[in-house]
Amino acid sequence: MSERHGVLETWPTGKDVTHFEDGVKYQQTIPENKNFARALRIADEQGITLSQPRAGVALLDEHIALLKVLEQECDLLPTTIDAYTRLNRYEDAAVGIQKSLEAGTSKLNGLPVVNHGVAACRHLTESLQKPLQVRHGTPDARLLAEISLASGFTSYEGGGISYNIPYAKRVTLEKSLRDWQYCDRLIGLYEEHGIRINREPFGPLTGTLIPPFMSHAVAIIEGLLALEQGVRSITVGYGQVGSLTQDVAAVKALRELSHDYFHQQGYDDYELSTVFHQWMGGFPEDEAKAFSVIAWGAAVAGMAGATKVITKSPHEAFGIPTAAANAQGLKASRQMLNMVRDQPFPACRAVDLEVELIKREVRAVLDRVFALGNGDIARGTVLAFEAGVLDIPFAPAACNAGKMTPVRDNAGAIRILEPGAVPLPDDILAMHHDFVAARASVERRPASFQMVVDDINAVSHSKLIGRPE
Ligand SMILES: CCC[C@H]1O[C@@H](n2cnc3c(N)ncnc32)[C@H](O)[C@@H]1O
């Protein structure tokens, strides 16, 4: 039995996509203004920042109603997939649908696209006017990809690292990287039939004090793995850390490094865009304070020249936002994006130094990943995680070393308290040490894990740096 046949058999709705050509034919009926890749290409050419929320509820009609509210305020639409579907637990998703019907409200934290199937999801994509993307967190996303793409979604988030390490405990990288090569190959097949589907590695990872160089390394690896399979529209992403100069530098470095590595590997016929995720850590409960965090994220995304910003809502501290709250986050973000649109962040020495630092750090890590894989990027990635060369702070995955410990410096930038086995050059390690020591002396306390804990809680307590009381 072919792999594809096996994938389609894992749930009855797999029958809906038996003939790949049917999905291609359907995608050819979608007007170009609803193609996600095209919208990003145009925005990037124009140098504007598009806005996109996260959103997903259990039942189809409610999800359509939700997206109709949001599409008034955003440029690009999501469909967030529920947690059961992300773990291929379609039976549990079916129970969640039933419970939602009985309760008259969503009992799932996203739309169970696999359970709903192609006909229903085509009704969804046809009901909306803006490009739609599937956002999820699925280590084995093969069936979800088959059904989503045949249903008219034109962008697919995730990757074999970014949807495993932060989202799963016991899924091996060998398996998730291989399953994501299937997803990328499927999108490569759509590309060969003239349908351009956008791919967006999940930049923020655990969203907890991730040093820019580490998330950039993962984004570039997943971009290369996608290019290898024929994907040609790639959005690399980054989660805001809250330091203005580090965030502006991170977006600049991410774009430039992605081009460097994609060209180095022989690709030049791709479209690249960047996405900036508004603060992914803990939020203040007070809605006015939450709007401040949201607006700060929008301001920096715009000034940094990100192609897209993923917005938050004033309900972030509580859970899934109502449509109204989600729309408020979009409106606050749009206001700010409009106000910063004509004032890109000016070139300055602090940003330039941070760009150079991030570039050196990314190169040190990726050089080792490529060396370990001896030219095979997927294999190098598996070995790099085993060796702790790639190491994602606070990730649940058993295959992640969890040795590298981040902490903020005295100005709020993310630095390294403990490098673990991440192969940074000695002079850079010394620089991180000095950054952290300077904060320790100002705070008159030793550099310690307590600082890390204080930083994790800082934003929800209306600060950026977790200073002692
Ligand atoms: C990247 C995942 C974390 C972020 O994703 C948001 N999120 C998750 N599920 C939904 C949903 N069903 N609707 C709207 N936002 C959602 C959370 O709030 C958080 O910001």
Short mmCIF file of C-alpha atoms and ligand atoms in Angstrom, two decimals:
data_model
loop_
_atom_site.label_atom_id
_atom_site.label_comp_id
_atom_site.label_asym_id
_atom_site.label_seq_id
_atom_site.Cartn_x
_atom_site.Cartn_y
_atom_site.Cartn_z
CA MET A 1 0.00 0.00 0.00
CA SER A 2 1.41 3.46 -0.84
CA GLU A 3 2.16 5.82 2.05
CA ARG A 4 -0.56 8.18 0.80
CA HIS A 5 -3.13 5.40 0.77
CA GLY A 6 -2.19 4.60 4.37
CA VAL A 7 -2.55 8.23 5.40
CA LEU A 8 -5.97 8.64 3.77
CA GLU A 9 -7.21 5.51 5.50
CA THR A 10 -6.66 6.89 8.99
CA TRP A 11 -10.04 8.61 9.01
CA PRO A 12 -13.16 8.23 6.80
CA THR A 13 -12.85 11.76 5.40
CA GLY A 14 -9.58 10.70 3.80
CA LYS A 15 -11.84 9.30 1.06
CA ASP A 16 -12.66 12.92 0.11
CA VAL A 17 -9.13 13.39 -1.23
CA THR A 18 -8.59 10.07 -3.00
CA HIS A 19 -7.82 11.88 -6.26
CA PHE A 20 -5.11 14.52 -5.81
CA GLU A 21 -6.10 16.12 -9.13
CA ASP A 22 -9.50 16.97 -7.62
CA GLY A 23 -7.76 19.22 -5.10
CA VAL A 24 -5.74 20.88 -7.84
CA LYS A 25 -8.87 21.50 -9.92
CA TYR A 26 -10.59 23.03 -6.91
CA GLN A 27 -7.61 25.24 -6.07
CA GLN A 28 -7.69 26.50 -9.69
CA THR A 29 -11.20 27.90 -9.06
CA ILE A 30 -9.98 30.11 -6.20
CA PRO A 31 -9.71 33.79 -7.19
CA GLU A 32 -6.12 35.07 -7.03
CA ASN A 33 -7.00 37.68 -4.39
CA LYS A 34 -7.64 34.78 -2.00
CA ASN A 35 -4.24 33.20 -2.52
CA PHE A 36 -2.16 33.56 0.65
CA ALA A 37 1.23 33.36 -1.12
CA ARG A 38 0.24 36.15 -3.55
CA ALA A 39 -0.96 38.42 -0.72
CA LEU A 40 2.36 38.00 1.08
CA ARG A 41 4.40 38.57 -2.08
CA ILE A 42 2.57 41.83 -2.81
CA ALA A 43 2.85 43.02 0.79
CA ASP A 44 6.56 42.27 0.83
CA GLU A 45 7.06 44.13 -2.47
CA GLN A 46 5.13 47.10 -1.09
CA GLY A 47 6.91 46.96 2.27
CA ILE A 48 3.68 46.83 4.26
CA THR A 49 2.82 44.72 7.31
CA LEU A 50 -0.30 42.56 7.07
CA SER A 51 -2.28 41.52 10.15
CA GLN A 52 -3.58 38.06 11.05
CA PRO A 53 -5.25 36.71 14.21
CA ARG A 54 -5.47 33.14 15.48
CA ALA A 55 -9.04 31.76 15.62
CA GLY A 56 -10.85 28.44 15.66
CA VAL A 57 -14.01 26.92 17.14
CA ALA A 58 -15.51 23.42 16.97
CA LEU A 59 -18.52 23.78 14.67
CA LEU A 60 -18.39 24.87 11.08
CA ASP A 61 -21.16 27.49 11.05
CA GLU A 62 -19.83 29.10 14.22
CA HIS A 63 -16.31 29.12 12.78
CA ILE A 64 -17.56 30.81 9.60
CA ALA A 65 -19.45 33.39 11.67
CA LEU A 66 -16.32 33.99 13.74
CA LEU A 67 -14.10 34.50 10.69
CA LYS A 68 -16.68 36.81 9.09
CA VAL A 69 -16.36 39.09 12.11
CA LEU A 70 -12.57 38.95 12.05
CA GLU A 71 -12.13 39.41 8.31
CA GLN A 72 -13.54 42.94 8.70
CA GLU A 73 -10.44 43.82 10.75
CA CYS A 74 -7.59 41.68 9.37
CA ASP A 75 -5.74 41.12 6.11
CA LEU A 76 -5.22 37.35 6.39
CA LEU A 77 -7.44 34.74 8.02
CA PRO A 78 -6.48 31.76 10.18
CA THR A 79 -8.14 28.55 11.01
CA THR A 80 -6.68 27.26 14.27
CA ILE A 81 -7.00 23.50 14.57
CA ASP A 82 -8.08 21.83 17.84
CA ALA A 83 -5.65 20.00 20.10
CA TYR A 84 -7.15 16.52 19.50
CA THR A 85 -6.71 16.80 15.75
CA ARG A 86 -3.13 17.95 16.33
CA LEU A 87 -2.50 14.56 17.98
CA ASN A 88 -4.45 12.63 15.31
CA ARG A 89 -7.10 11.82 17.94
CA TYR A 90 -10.03 12.17 15.57
CA GLU A 91 -12.33 10.04 17.76
CA ASP A 92 -11.91 12.56 20.59
CA ALA A 93 -12.48 15.43 18.16
CA ALA A 94 -15.73 13.74 17.14
CA VAL A 95 -16.82 13.64 20.78
CA GLY A 96 -15.88 17.31 21.06
CA ILE A 97 -18.09 18.14 18.08
CA GLN A 98 -20.99 16.23 19.66
CA LYS A 99 -20.50 17.99 22.99
CA SER A 100 -20.34 21.37 21.25
CA LEU A 101 -23.63 20.63 19.48
CA GLU A 102 -25.26 19.67 22.78
CA ALA A 103 -23.82 22.65 24.66
CA GLY A 104 -24.49 25.18 21.89
CA THR A 105 -20.96 26.46 22.28
CA SER A 106 -17.47 25.33 21.27
CA LYS A 107 -15.99 22.60 23.43
CA LEU A 108 -12.82 22.39 21.34
CA ASN A 109 -9.93 24.88 21.08
CA GLY A 110 -10.02 24.90 17.31
CA LEU A 111 -11.75 23.61 14.18
CA PRO A 112 -11.43 19.82 13.67
CA VAL A 113 -10.89 20.07 9.93
CA VAL A 114 -10.24 16.34 9.41
CA ASN A 115 -13.55 15.38 11.03
CA HIS A 116 -15.49 18.03 9.08
CA GLY A 117 -14.04 16.87 5.76
CA VAL A 118 -13.57 18.50 2.37
CA ALA A 119 -17.13 19.46 1.40
CA ALA A 120 -17.70 21.28 4.70
CA CYS A 121 -14.30 22.98 4.61
CA ARG A 122 -14.83 24.09 1.01
CA HIS A 123 -18.05 25.71 2.21
CA LEU A 124 -15.88 27.45 4.85
CA THR A 125 -13.24 28.77 2.45
CA GLU A 126 -15.91 29.82 -0.08
CA SER A 127 -17.79 31.76 2.61
CA LEU A 128 -14.89 34.16 3.22
CA GLN A 129 -13.29 36.87 1.11
CA LYS A 130 -9.68 36.79 2.37
CA PRO A 131 -6.84 34.25 2.09
CA LEU A 132 -7.01 31.44 4.64
CA GLN A 133 -4.21 29.62 6.48
CA VAL A 134 -4.26 26.51 8.66
CA ARG A 135 -2.53 27.11 12.02
CA HIS A 136 -2.06 24.16 14.34
CA GLY A 137 0.70 22.23 16.14
CA THR A 138 0.67 18.80 14.55
CA PRO A 139 3.70 16.49 14.49
CA ASP A 140 1.98 14.17 11.97
CA ALA A 141 0.09 16.68 9.83
CA ARG A 142 -0.20 14.57 6.65
CA LEU A 143 -3.96 13.92 6.58
CA LEU A 144 -4.70 17.45 7.81
CA ALA A 145 -2.60 18.83 4.93
CA GLU A 146 -4.34 16.65 2.32
CA ILE A 147 -7.80 17.74 3.45
CA SER A 148 -6.95 21.41 4.11
CA LEU A 149 -5.35 21.94 0.70
CA ALA A 150 -8.12 20.15 -1.18
CA SER A 151 -10.53 22.44 0.71
CA GLY A 152 -9.03 25.70 -0.52
CA PHE A 153 -6.68 26.76 2.25
CA THR A 154 -3.63 28.34 0.62
CA SER A 155 -1.15 28.41 3.48
CA TYR A 156 0.02 25.81 5.97
CA GLU A 157 1.91 26.54 9.18
CA GLY A 158 4.40 24.31 10.94
CA GLY A 159 7.35 22.01 10.41
CA GLY A 160 9.02 18.83 11.57
CA ILE A 161 10.89 20.65 14.36
CA SER A 162 8.61 23.58 15.21
CA TYR A 163 5.49 21.39 15.50
CA ASN A 164 7.24 18.62 17.40
CA ILE A 165 9.71 20.01 19.96
CA PRO A 166 7.33 22.60 21.54
CA TYR A 167 4.20 20.47 21.10
CA ALA A 168 4.98 16.83 21.80
CA LYS A 169 6.82 14.72 24.32
CA ARG A 170 7.64 11.41 22.67
CA VAL A 171 7.47 11.96 18.93
CA THR A 172 10.91 11.30 17.43
CA LEU A 173 12.40 13.94 15.15
CA GLU A 174 13.07 11.18 12.62
CA LYS A 175 9.31 10.67 12.33
CA SER A 176 8.15 14.29 12.48
CA LEU A 177 10.78 15.46 9.99
CA ARG A 178 9.79 12.61 7.64
CA ASP A 179 6.05 13.31 8.00
CA TRP A 180 6.63 16.98 7.30
CA GLN A 181 8.61 16.10 4.18
CA TYR A 182 5.35 14.47 3.05
CA CYS A 183 3.45 17.73 3.72
CA ASP A 184 6.07 19.81 1.92
CA ARG A 185 6.13 17.33 -0.97
CA LEU A 186 2.33 17.58 -1.28
CA ILE A 187 2.67 21.36 -1.50
CA GLY A 188 5.50 20.86 -4.00
CA LEU A 189 3.06 18.80 -6.10
CA TYR A 190 0.49 21.61 -5.98
CA GLU A 191 3.32 23.95 -7.05
CA GLU A 192 4.10 21.69 -10.03
CA HIS A 193 0.44 22.06 -11.02
CA GLY A 194 0.65 25.85 -10.89
CA ILE A 195 -0.88 26.31 -7.45
CA ARG A 196 1.37 28.25 -5.06
CA ILE A 197 0.76 27.31 -1.42
CA ASN A 198 2.57 29.27 1.32
CA ARG A 199 4.47 27.49 4.08
CA GLU A 200 5.23 29.13 7.43
CA PRO A 201 7.54 27.39 9.92
CA PHE A 202 6.32 28.11 13.47
CA GLY A 203 8.83 30.74 14.59
CA PRO A 204 8.10 31.28 18.29
CA LEU A 205 8.66 27.62 19.34
CA THR A 206 7.90 27.53 23.10
CA GLY A 207 7.41 31.30 23.10
CA THR A 208 9.44 31.56 26.31
CA LEU A 209 12.57 33.73 26.20
CA ILE A 210 13.82 32.05 23.02
CA PRO A 211 17.12 33.61 21.89
CA PRO A 212 16.65 34.93 18.32
CA PHE A 213 19.55 32.91 16.92
CA MET A 214 17.99 29.60 18.04
CA SER A 215 14.56 30.24 16.54
CA HIS A 216 16.20 31.59 13.37
CA ALA A 217 18.27 28.40 13.03
CA VAL A 218 15.10 26.29 13.21
CA ALA A 219 13.20 28.54 10.77
CA ILE A 220 16.01 28.37 8.20
CA ILE A 221 16.29 24.57 8.51
CA GLU A 222 12.53 24.17 8.00
CA GLY A 223 12.65 26.61 5.09
CA LEU A 224 15.41 24.57 3.44
CA LEU A 225 13.56 21.31 4.02
CA ALA A 226 10.48 22.85 2.39
CA LEU A 227 12.46 24.16 -0.59
CA GLU A 228 13.94 20.68 -1.02
CA GLN A 229 10.40 19.34 -1.58
CA GLY A 230 9.43 22.03 -4.09
CA VAL A 231 7.78 24.61 -1.84
CA ARG A 232 8.34 28.10 -3.28
CA SER A 233 6.55 30.50 -0.90
CA ILE A 234 8.08 30.60 2.56
CA THR A 235 7.33 32.81 5.54
CA VAL A 236 9.99 32.64 8.25
CA GLY A 237 8.86 33.75 11.68
CA TYR A 238 10.00 35.11 15.02
CA GLY A 239 8.40 35.64 18.39
CA GLN A 240 8.73 39.14 19.87
CA VAL A 241 11.03 39.23 22.92
CA GLY A 242 10.20 42.82 23.92
CA SER A 243 13.60 44.52 23.49
CA LEU A 244 13.15 47.06 20.68
CA THR A 245 16.66 46.87 19.28
CA GLN A 246 16.87 43.08 19.55
CA ASP A 247 13.46 42.61 17.90
CA VAL A 248 14.21 45.00 15.03
CA ALA A 249 17.60 43.34 14.57
CA ALA A 250 16.09 39.86 14.74
CA VAL A 251 13.66 40.53 11.87
CA LYS A 252 16.42 42.05 9.73
CA ALA A 253 18.82 39.21 10.49
CA LEU A 254 16.16 36.56 9.84
CA ARG A 255 15.40 37.90 6.38
CA GLU A 256 19.05 38.30 5.41
CA LEU A 257 20.17 34.95 6.82
CA SER A 258 17.28 33.12 5.12
CA HIS A 259 18.30 34.55 1.75
CA ASP A 260 21.97 33.71 2.45
CA TYR A 261 21.26 30.08 3.29
CA PHE A 262 18.61 29.54 0.61
CA HIS A 263 20.97 30.95 -2.05
CA GLN A 264 23.92 28.98 -0.62
CA GLN A 265 21.90 25.78 -1.07
CA GLY A 266 21.20 26.73 -4.68
CA TYR A 267 17.66 28.14 -4.48
CA ASP A 268 16.77 31.50 -6.02
CA ASP A 269 13.25 31.02 -7.39
CA TYR A 270 11.37 31.30 -4.11
CA GLU A 271 9.32 34.04 -2.42
CA LEU A 272 10.37 34.95 1.11
CA SER A 273 8.37 36.87 3.72
CA THR A 274 8.66 37.34 7.48
CA VAL A 275 6.13 37.08 10.29
CA PHE A 276 6.44 38.73 13.69
CA HIS A 277 4.40 37.16 16.51
CA GLN A 278 3.19 39.60 19.14
CA TRP A 279 4.43 38.65 22.65
CA MET A 280 3.95 34.94 23.11
CA GLY A 281 4.57 34.80 26.87
CA GLY A 282 2.28 35.45 29.82
CA PHE A 283 -0.03 38.47 29.50
CA PRO A 284 -1.40 40.86 32.11
CA GLU A 285 -5.04 40.08 33.01
CA ASP A 286 -6.04 43.75 32.96
CA GLU A 287 -7.33 44.44 29.44
CA ALA A 288 -5.89 47.95 29.24
CA LYS A 289 -2.45 46.55 30.06
CA ALA A 290 -2.98 43.74 27.55
CA PHE A 291 -3.69 46.34 24.84
CA SER A 292 -0.37 47.94 25.68
CA VAL A 293 1.45 44.67 25.03
CA ILE A 294 -0.52 44.18 21.81
CA ALA A 295 0.19 47.69 20.56
CA TRP A 296 3.89 47.34 21.39
CA GLY A 297 4.01 44.17 19.29
CA ALA A 298 2.27 45.89 16.40
CA ALA A 299 4.55 48.91 16.59
CA VAL A 300 7.73 46.83 16.51
CA ALA A 301 6.41 44.53 13.76
CA GLY A 302 5.69 47.58 11.61
CA MET A 303 8.93 49.40 12.36
CA ALA A 304 10.95 46.21 11.82
CA GLY A 305 9.35 45.78 8.41
CA ALA A 306 7.85 42.33 9.02
CA THR A 307 5.56 41.22 6.19
CA LYS A 308 2.95 39.97 8.63
CA VAL A 309 2.13 40.30 12.33
CA ILE A 310 0.20 37.69 14.32
CA THR A 311 -2.01 39.52 16.78
CA LYS A 312 -3.09 38.81 20.36
CA SER A 313 -6.26 39.75 22.17
CA PRO A 314 -7.10 41.32 25.55
CA HIS A 315 -8.33 37.86 26.61
CA GLU A 316 -4.85 36.35 26.23
CA ALA A 317 -4.36 35.90 29.99
CA PHE A 318 -7.62 33.91 30.20
CA GLY A 319 -7.81 31.69 27.10
CA ILE A 320 -9.61 31.54 23.79
CA PRO A 321 -10.84 35.07 23.01
CA THR A 322 -14.38 35.95 22.03
CA ALA A 323 -14.82 37.19 18.46
CA ALA A 324 -15.16 40.73 19.80
CA ALA A 325 -11.99 40.57 21.88
CA ASN A 326 -10.06 39.01 18.99
CA ALA A 327 -11.32 41.82 16.75
CA GLN A 328 -10.22 44.41 19.33
CA GLY A 329 -6.68 43.04 19.22
CA LEU A 330 -6.77 43.41 15.45
CA LYS A 331 -8.12 46.96 15.59
CA ALA A 332 -5.50 48.09 18.10
CA SER A 333 -2.82 46.49 15.94
CA ARG A 334 -4.10 48.05 12.73
CA GLN A 335 -4.17 51.53 14.30
CA MET A 336 -0.54 51.13 15.36
CA LEU A 337 0.57 49.62 12.04
CA ASN A 338 -0.99 52.58 10.23
CA MET A 339 0.79 55.04 12.49
CA VAL A 340 4.25 53.50 12.07
CA ARG A 341 3.82 52.63 8.41
CA ASP A 342 5.88 55.58 7.15
CA GLN A 343 8.56 55.48 9.80
CA PRO A 344 10.76 52.40 9.52
CA PHE A 345 13.12 52.03 12.43
CA PRO A 346 16.20 54.15 11.63
CA ALA A 347 19.54 52.45 11.09
CA CYS A 348 21.48 52.60 14.34
CA ARG A 349 24.60 51.11 15.84
CA ALA A 350 22.77 49.11 18.52
CA VAL A 351 20.66 47.35 15.89
CA ASP A 352 23.65 46.79 13.60
CA LEU A 353 25.68 45.22 16.43
CA GLU A 354 22.76 42.96 17.35
CA VAL A 355 22.29 41.93 13.71
CA GLU A 356 25.96 40.97 13.46
CA LEU A 357 25.79 39.05 16.76
CA ILE A 358 22.69 37.11 15.71
CA LYS A 359 24.25 36.30 12.32
CA ARG A 360 27.42 34.95 13.93
CA GLU A 361 25.39 32.86 16.39
CA VAL A 362 23.13 31.39 13.69
CA ARG A 363 26.13 30.57 11.49
CA ALA A 364 27.94 28.84 14.37
CA VAL A 365 24.92 26.61 15.04
CA LEU A 366 23.97 25.88 11.42
CA ASP A 367 27.57 25.15 10.41
CA ARG A 368 27.57 22.40 13.03
CA VAL A 369 24.13 21.09 11.99
CA PHE A 370 25.26 20.81 8.36
CA ALA A 371 28.55 19.20 9.39
CA LEU A 372 26.76 16.62 11.54
CA GLY A 373 24.46 15.76 8.67
CA ASN A 374 27.28 15.70 6.16
CA GLY A 375 25.06 17.63 3.74
CA ASP A 376 21.77 15.96 4.75
CA ILE A 377 19.91 18.68 6.65
CA ALA A 378 17.26 16.40 8.16
CA ARG A 379 19.86 13.97 9.43
CA GLY A 380 22.00 16.84 10.73
CA THR A 381 18.99 18.16 12.63
CA VAL A 382 18.35 14.85 14.37
CA LEU A 383 22.01 14.57 15.37
CA ALA A 384 22.14 18.24 16.42
CA PHE A 385 19.26 17.78 18.86
CA GLU A 386 20.85 14.60 20.21
CA ALA A 387 24.07 16.53 20.80
CA GLY A 388 22.34 19.59 22.27
CA VAL A 389 23.65 21.75 19.42
CA LEU A 390 20.02 22.68 18.71
CA ASP A 391 18.33 23.22 22.05
CA ILE A 392 14.94 24.88 22.58
CA PRO A 393 14.39 26.40 26.05
CA PHE A 394 11.46 25.00 28.05
CA ALA A 395 10.42 22.47 25.38
CA PRO A 396 8.55 19.31 26.49
CA ALA A 397 10.13 17.01 23.89
CA ALA A 398 12.18 14.16 25.35
CA CYS A 399 14.63 14.50 22.44
CA ASN A 400 15.37 18.13 23.36
CA ALA A 401 18.39 18.62 25.66
CA GLY A 402 16.87 21.53 27.60
CA LYS A 403 20.32 22.60 28.80
CA MET A 404 20.60 26.05 27.23
CA THR A 405 19.09 28.59 29.64
CA PRO A 406 18.11 32.09 28.49
CA VAL A 407 17.78 35.20 30.66
CA ARG A 408 17.31 38.91 30.01
CA ASP A 409 20.20 41.38 30.23
CA ASN A 410 20.01 44.76 31.92
CA ALA A 411 18.28 46.33 28.91
CA GLY A 412 15.82 43.46 28.43
CA ALA A 413 17.47 41.64 25.52
CA ILE A 414 17.54 37.84 25.65
CA ARG A 415 21.00 36.51 26.51
CA ILE A 416 22.41 33.18 27.63
CA LEU A 417 22.78 32.19 31.27
CA GLU A 418 23.90 28.62 30.49
CA PRO A 419 24.90 27.61 26.93
CA GLY A 420 24.56 23.85 27.41
CA ALA A 421 26.14 22.24 24.35
CA VAL A 422 25.19 25.04 21.93
CA PRO A 423 28.42 25.66 19.97
CA LEU A 424 28.83 29.44 20.26
CA PRO A 425 32.33 30.92 19.82
CA ASP A 426 34.16 31.76 23.06
CA ASP A 427 34.08 35.52 22.47
CA ILE A 428 30.30 35.40 22.07
CA LEU A 429 29.88 33.26 25.18
CA ALA A 430 32.01 35.80 27.05
CA MET A 431 29.78 38.61 25.74
CA HIS A 432 26.65 36.85 27.01
CA HIS A 433 28.31 36.26 30.34
CA ASP A 434 29.21 39.95 30.64
CA PHE A 435 25.68 41.07 29.64
CA VAL A 436 24.22 38.91 32.39
CA ALA A 437 26.86 39.83 34.98
CA ALA A 438 26.12 43.52 34.39
CA ARG A 439 22.47 42.91 35.29
CA ALA A 440 23.40 40.81 38.31
CA SER A 441 25.55 43.62 39.67
CA VAL A 442 22.85 46.24 39.08
CA GLU A 443 20.30 44.02 40.82
CA ARG A 444 22.82 43.11 43.51
CA ARG A 445 22.05 39.41 43.19
CA PRO A 446 23.84 36.48 41.57
CA ALA A 447 22.92 35.54 38.01
CA SER A 448 20.67 32.57 38.68
CA PHE A 449 17.66 30.58 37.55
CA GLN A 450 15.59 32.82 39.81
CA MET A 451 16.28 35.62 37.33
CA VAL A 452 14.87 33.36 34.57
CA VAL A 453 11.72 32.66 36.59
CA ASP A 454 11.33 36.38 37.29
CA ASP A 455 11.69 37.14 33.57
CA ILE A 456 9.07 34.55 32.63
CA ASN A 457 6.57 36.24 34.94
CA ALA A 458 7.63 39.84 34.27
CA VAL A 459 5.26 40.88 31.44
CA SER A 460 2.16 39.55 33.21
CA HIS A 461 3.30 41.68 36.16
CA SER A 462 3.56 44.78 33.98
CA LYS A 463 7.32 44.67 33.54
CA LEU A 464 9.74 43.44 30.88
CA ILE A 465 12.71 42.52 33.05
CA GLY A 466 12.02 40.44 36.16
CA ARG A 467 13.73 42.78 38.62
CA PRO A 468 13.62 41.84 42.30
CA GLU A 469 10.96 43.78 44.18
C1 LIG B 1 0.69 29.59 19.32
C2 LIG B 1 -0.37 29.13 20.23
C3 LIG B 1 -0.65 30.07 21.37
C4 LIG B 1 -1.56 31.24 20.97
O1 LIG B 1 -2.66 30.81 20.20
C5 LIG B 1 -3.86 31.34 20.74
N1 LIG B 1 -4.94 30.41 20.43
C6 LIG B 1 -4.92 29.06 20.55
N2 LIG B 1 -6.09 28.53 20.15
C7 LIG B 1 -6.87 29.58 19.74
C8 LIG B 1 -8.19 29.69 19.22
N3 LIG B 1 -8.96 28.60 19.02
N4 LIG B 1 -8.66 30.92 18.93
C9 LIG B 1 -7.89 32.02 19.13
N5 LIG B 1 -6.62 31.99 19.62
C10 LIG B 1 -6.14 30.77 19.92
C11 LIG B 1 -3.58 31.48 22.23
O2 LIG B 1 -4.43 32.45 22.80
C12 LIG B 1 -2.14 31.94 22.20
O3 LIG B 1 -2.11 33.32 21.99
#
